[in-house]
Amino acid sequence: MKVGFYQFRPLFGRPKHNCKKILTALENIDADLVVLPELALSGYYFKDKNESLKYAEDPDKSFHLDRMVELANKRNLHLIIGFAEKRINECYNSAALIGPHGIEHIYRKTHLFNEEKFCFDPGDTPFIVNDIKGVKIGIMICFDWAFPEVTRVLALQGAQVICQPANLVLSFCQQTMLARCIENKVFAITANRYGMDKRPHGTLKFTGKSQIVAPGGKLLHRAASQRDELFITEINPREAESKMLTQHNDVFADRRPELYSLLTNKN
Amino acid sequence: MKVGFYQFRPLFGRPKHNCKKILTALENIDADLVVLPELALSGYYFKDKNESLKYAEDPDKSFHLDRMVELANKRNLHLIIGFAEKRINECYNSAALIGPHGIEHIYRKTHLFNEEKFCFDPGDTPFIVNDIKGVKIGIMICFDWAFPEVTRVLALQGAQVICQPANLVLSFCQQTMLARCIENKVFAITANRYGMDKRPHGTLKFTGKSQIVAPGGKLLHRAASQRDELFITEINPREAESKMLTQHNDVFADRRPELYSLLTNKN
């Protein structure tokens, strides 16, 4: 399976430009699955929910997502793209799984980062696994990395490849995803953006370094910090089927859920 | 609070020697809490359960653990030491929390590593938190690192300092413990051994690099790979009380347990 990411610098509030940038970069691509950054069409640093609603798109009638479906159809691939999702009065920080015939799934970010809490509603979609050409895919977005529960819940459902659109500003995620791939023996693709969102209410700089990690925590590739990069590589998702960390340790079978009950207690 | 570890090289099957080595190293110590390696008295690489039972000690009548209590009393400190625990026909890979007046708690390793499965019974003690001079301490042993559930369950109960006796042979743990301290905002003390256990059934080499990590994943100190080291440092355990990772993110309050239900399903 040919998988990868496209790391670029979306411009704030310029979805047409950002959409065209993606379409051009992926014009002649040969891949099965490409992960794009979080909020790749709108840019990231909204002031409040009024503003995020202004730039959010209803996936049932989004000009830009329709272009992504066309691209997926033309190149016969799947895309995972972060976008601001409008649903009447709700606004979610979402990721769409897009196949050659349309949107196949939408995941709404569960764990909102910092000021996102003033711009988005918390996600209400369960963690589920999607099938792409027989390969099981799990989706998380950016700050979900800080919660080991996310990758675990996806991996326990059989996810072989974790796809993570991101707009990272902290430095912890990339290294932590190695731990996620050790403890769950999965692949993980982190598609981060770079550059800055300079807004009247503040400036944020994003960290780039998009990466692909193999089961066991092996870093297959990490992009530079502040540069466009389209990276595609061949992986064998079946490597994620074995959960053996040693000859006698299956990291899933060895779990002791009867001792973990606190994890699902309500706060 | 003055905390630390003693990294050394226990000799297989020579508890008297290993005990004396610890007593000598800690003879004049000024500390509140010192973590010692896993199976620090017996050595690690048992052939089978018959052999581990032969070297295991009943904590109610253990000459060597009694010496540790004496040391804790003399120096007015707490020790956490890994030992093979004998209970009639059961044998556990355990850690004792030892205070000036005796053994205060015993934790039995939950997730057994590789061939340990042939030498020990799986731990049956719940993950609980102990109080040392007003500071909340959680205990895990070595391979428990591979299960993010362990640190999480301890931290959710208020553990400020995670203490981990270890006999590590893989290279993943030290880096993964940084992730544990980011996602849970706790301190972690990993007391590893070094050197080799050369036995008729095989040889294992241990990786040293004992370490202390602060909340947020800051590495305060990491020992060399193959050298004795007694390391003590002052920490402020109250730093582990704030779970804020950003201005608006409390990594515990932000959890969404209603979406994590798979984590406590029986295998």
PDB file of C-alpha atoms in Angstrom, chain B residues 56-148:
ATOM      1  CA  ALA B  56      12.012 -16.117  46.304  1.00  0.00           C
ATOM      2  CA  GLU B  57      11.477 -14.725  49.785  1.00  0.00           C
ATOM      3  CA  ASP B  58       8.441 -14.573  52.019  1.00  0.00           C
ATOM      4  CA  PRO B  59       8.287 -10.891  52.985  1.00  0.00           C
ATOM      5  CA  ASP B  60       6.994 -11.822  56.446  1.00  0.00           C
ATOM      6  CA  LYS B  61      10.248 -13.601  57.199  1.00  0.00           C
ATOM      7  CA  SER B  62      12.858 -12.329  54.816  1.00  0.00           C
ATOM      8  CA  PHE B  63      16.311 -11.745  56.236  1.00  0.00           C
ATOM      9  CA  HIS B  64      17.209  -9.394  53.374  1.00  0.00           C
ATOM     10  CA  LEU B  65      14.042  -7.309  53.418  1.00  0.00           C
ATOM     11  CA  ASP B  66      14.472  -6.963  57.181  1.00  0.00           C
ATOM     12  CA  ARG B  67      17.878  -5.399  56.495  1.00  0.00           C
ATOM     13  CA  MET B  68      16.162  -2.931  54.139  1.00  0.00           C
ATOM     14  CA  VAL B  69      13.716  -1.997  56.903  1.00  0.00           C
ATOM     15  CA  GLU B  70      16.680  -1.407  59.220  1.00  0.00           C
ATOM     16  CA  LEU B  71      18.290   0.835  56.618  1.00  0.00           C
ATOM     17  CA  ALA B  72      15.039   2.756  56.095  1.00  0.00           C
ATOM     18  CA  ASN B  73      14.754   3.180  59.845  1.00  0.00           C
ATOM     19  CA  LYS B  74      18.362   4.251  60.345  1.00  0.00           C
ATOM     20  CA  ARG B  75      18.282   6.788  57.502  1.00  0.00           C
ATOM     21  CA  ASN B  76      14.618   7.734  58.011  1.00  0.00           C
ATOM     22  CA  LEU B  77      13.695   7.117  54.390  1.00  0.00           C
ATOM     23  CA  HIS B  78      11.514   5.008  52.139  1.00  0.00           C
ATOM     24  CA  LEU B  79      12.820   2.397  49.742  1.00  0.00           C
ATOM     25  CA  ILE B  80      11.126   0.683  46.846  1.00  0.00           C
ATOM     26  CA  ILE B  81      12.842  -2.575  45.999  1.00  0.00           C
ATOM     27  CA  GLY B  82      12.048  -5.309  43.514  1.00  0.00           C
ATOM     28  CA  PHE B  83      12.183  -8.878  44.872  1.00  0.00           C
ATOM     29  CA  ALA B  84      10.907 -12.379  44.127  1.00  0.00           C
ATOM     30  CA  GLU B  85       7.978 -12.872  46.479  1.00  0.00           C
ATOM     31  CA  LYS B  86       7.129 -16.342  47.753  1.00  0.00           C
ATOM     32  CA  ARG B  87       3.613 -17.134  48.978  1.00  0.00           C
ATOM     33  CA  ILE B  88       3.207 -20.891  49.568  1.00  0.00           C
ATOM     34  CA  ASN B  89       3.169 -22.120  45.945  1.00  0.00           C
ATOM     35  CA  GLU B  90       2.842 -18.738  44.293  1.00  0.00           C
ATOM     36  CA  CYS B  91       5.798 -16.701  43.160  1.00  0.00           C
ATOM     37  CA  TYR B  92       5.436 -13.051  42.161  1.00  0.00           C
ATOM     38  CA  ASN B  93       7.768 -10.501  40.629  1.00  0.00           C
ATOM     39  CA  SER B  94       7.065  -7.879  43.288  1.00  0.00           C
ATOM     40  CA  ALA B  95       8.111  -4.505  44.605  1.00  0.00           C
ATOM     41  CA  ALA B  96       8.007  -3.649  48.293  1.00  0.00           C
ATOM     42  CA  LEU B  97       7.511  -0.146  49.593  1.00  0.00           C
ATOM     43  CA  ILE B  98       9.603  -0.112  52.745  1.00  0.00           C
ATOM     44  CA  GLY B  99       9.399   2.579  55.414  1.00  0.00           C
ATOM     45  CA  PRO B 100      11.201   3.135  58.707  1.00  0.00           C
ATOM     46  CA  HIS B 101       8.795   0.805  60.503  1.00  0.00           C
ATOM     47  CA  GLY B 102       8.376  -1.987  58.003  1.00  0.00           C
ATOM     48  CA  ILE B 103       6.875  -2.971  54.670  1.00  0.00           C
ATOM     49  CA  GLU B 104       4.030  -0.591  53.830  1.00  0.00           C
ATOM     50  CA  HIS B 105       2.859  -2.062  50.542  1.00  0.00           C
ATOM     51  CA  ILE B 106       3.656  -4.814  48.061  1.00  0.00           C
ATOM     52  CA  TYR B 107       2.863  -4.485  44.360  1.00  0.00           C
ATOM     53  CA  ARG B 108       2.962  -7.621  42.223  1.00  0.00           C
ATOM     54  CA  LYS B 109       3.979  -7.075  38.580  1.00  0.00           C
ATOM     55  CA  THR B 110       0.886  -7.072  36.405  1.00  0.00           C
ATOM     56  CA  HIS B 111       2.380  -7.439  32.926  1.00  0.00           C
ATOM     57  CA  LEU B 112       5.034 -10.153  32.881  1.00  0.00           C
ATOM     58  CA  PHE B 113       7.813  -9.859  30.299  1.00  0.00           C
ATOM     59  CA  ASN B 114       8.618 -12.691  27.919  1.00  0.00           C
ATOM     60  CA  GLU B 115       9.993 -15.767  29.766  1.00  0.00           C
ATOM     61  CA  GLU B 116       8.954 -14.324  33.131  1.00  0.00           C
ATOM     62  CA  LYS B 117       5.659 -15.994  32.269  1.00  0.00           C
ATOM     63  CA  PHE B 118       7.314 -19.336  33.037  1.00  0.00           C
ATOM     64  CA  CYS B 119       8.847 -18.111  36.316  1.00  0.00           C
ATOM     65  CA  PHE B 120       6.188 -15.965  38.000  1.00  0.00           C
ATOM     66  CA  ASP B 121       2.483 -15.806  38.613  1.00  0.00           C
ATOM     67  CA  PRO B 122       0.775 -12.750  37.117  1.00  0.00           C
ATOM     68  CA  GLY B 123       0.277  -9.984  39.647  1.00  0.00           C
ATOM     69  CA  ASP B 124      -3.072  -9.802  41.403  1.00  0.00           C
ATOM     70  CA  THR B 125      -2.635  -6.531  43.318  1.00  0.00           C
ATOM     71  CA  PRO B 126      -4.641  -3.527  42.120  1.00  0.00           C
ATOM     72  CA  PHE B 127      -2.843  -0.328  41.121  1.00  0.00           C
ATOM     73  CA  ILE B 128      -3.037   1.848  44.221  1.00  0.00           C
ATOM     74  CA  VAL B 129      -1.374   4.947  45.498  1.00  0.00           C
ATOM     75  CA  ASN B 130       0.669   5.157  48.714  1.00  0.00           C
ATOM     76  CA  ASP B 131       1.440   8.135  50.858  1.00  0.00           C
ATOM     77  CA  ILE B 132       5.009   9.025  51.801  1.00  0.00           C
ATOM     78  CA  LYS B 133       5.324  12.153  53.925  1.00  0.00           C
ATOM     79  CA  GLY B 134       2.212  13.575  52.254  1.00  0.00           C
ATOM     80  CA  VAL B 135       3.366  12.723  48.731  1.00  0.00           C
ATOM     81  CA  LYS B 136       1.409  10.266  46.618  1.00  0.00           C
ATOM     82  CA  ILE B 137       3.472   7.473  45.148  1.00  0.00           C
ATOM     83  CA  GLY B 138       2.510   4.930  42.476  1.00  0.00           C
ATOM     84  CA  ILE B 139       4.447   1.744  41.796  1.00  0.00           C
ATOM     85  CA  MET B 140       4.857  -0.105  38.519  1.00  0.00           C
ATOM     86  CA  ILE B 141       7.508  -2.650  37.513  1.00  0.00           C
ATOM     87  CA  CYS B 142       9.583  -2.707  34.335  1.00  0.00           C
ATOM     88  CA  PHE B 143       7.433  -4.019  31.406  1.00  0.00           C
ATOM     89  CA  ASP B 144       4.349  -2.302  32.825  1.00  0.00           C
ATOM     90  CA  TRP B 145       5.782   0.657  30.833  1.00  0.00           C
ATOM     91  CA  ALA B 146       4.400  -0.841  27.608  1.00  0.00           C
ATOM     92  CA  PHE B 147       0.833  -0.417  28.848  1.00  0.00           C
ATOM     93  CA  PRO B 148      -0.199   3.242  29.010  1.00  0.00           C
TER      94      PRO B 148
END
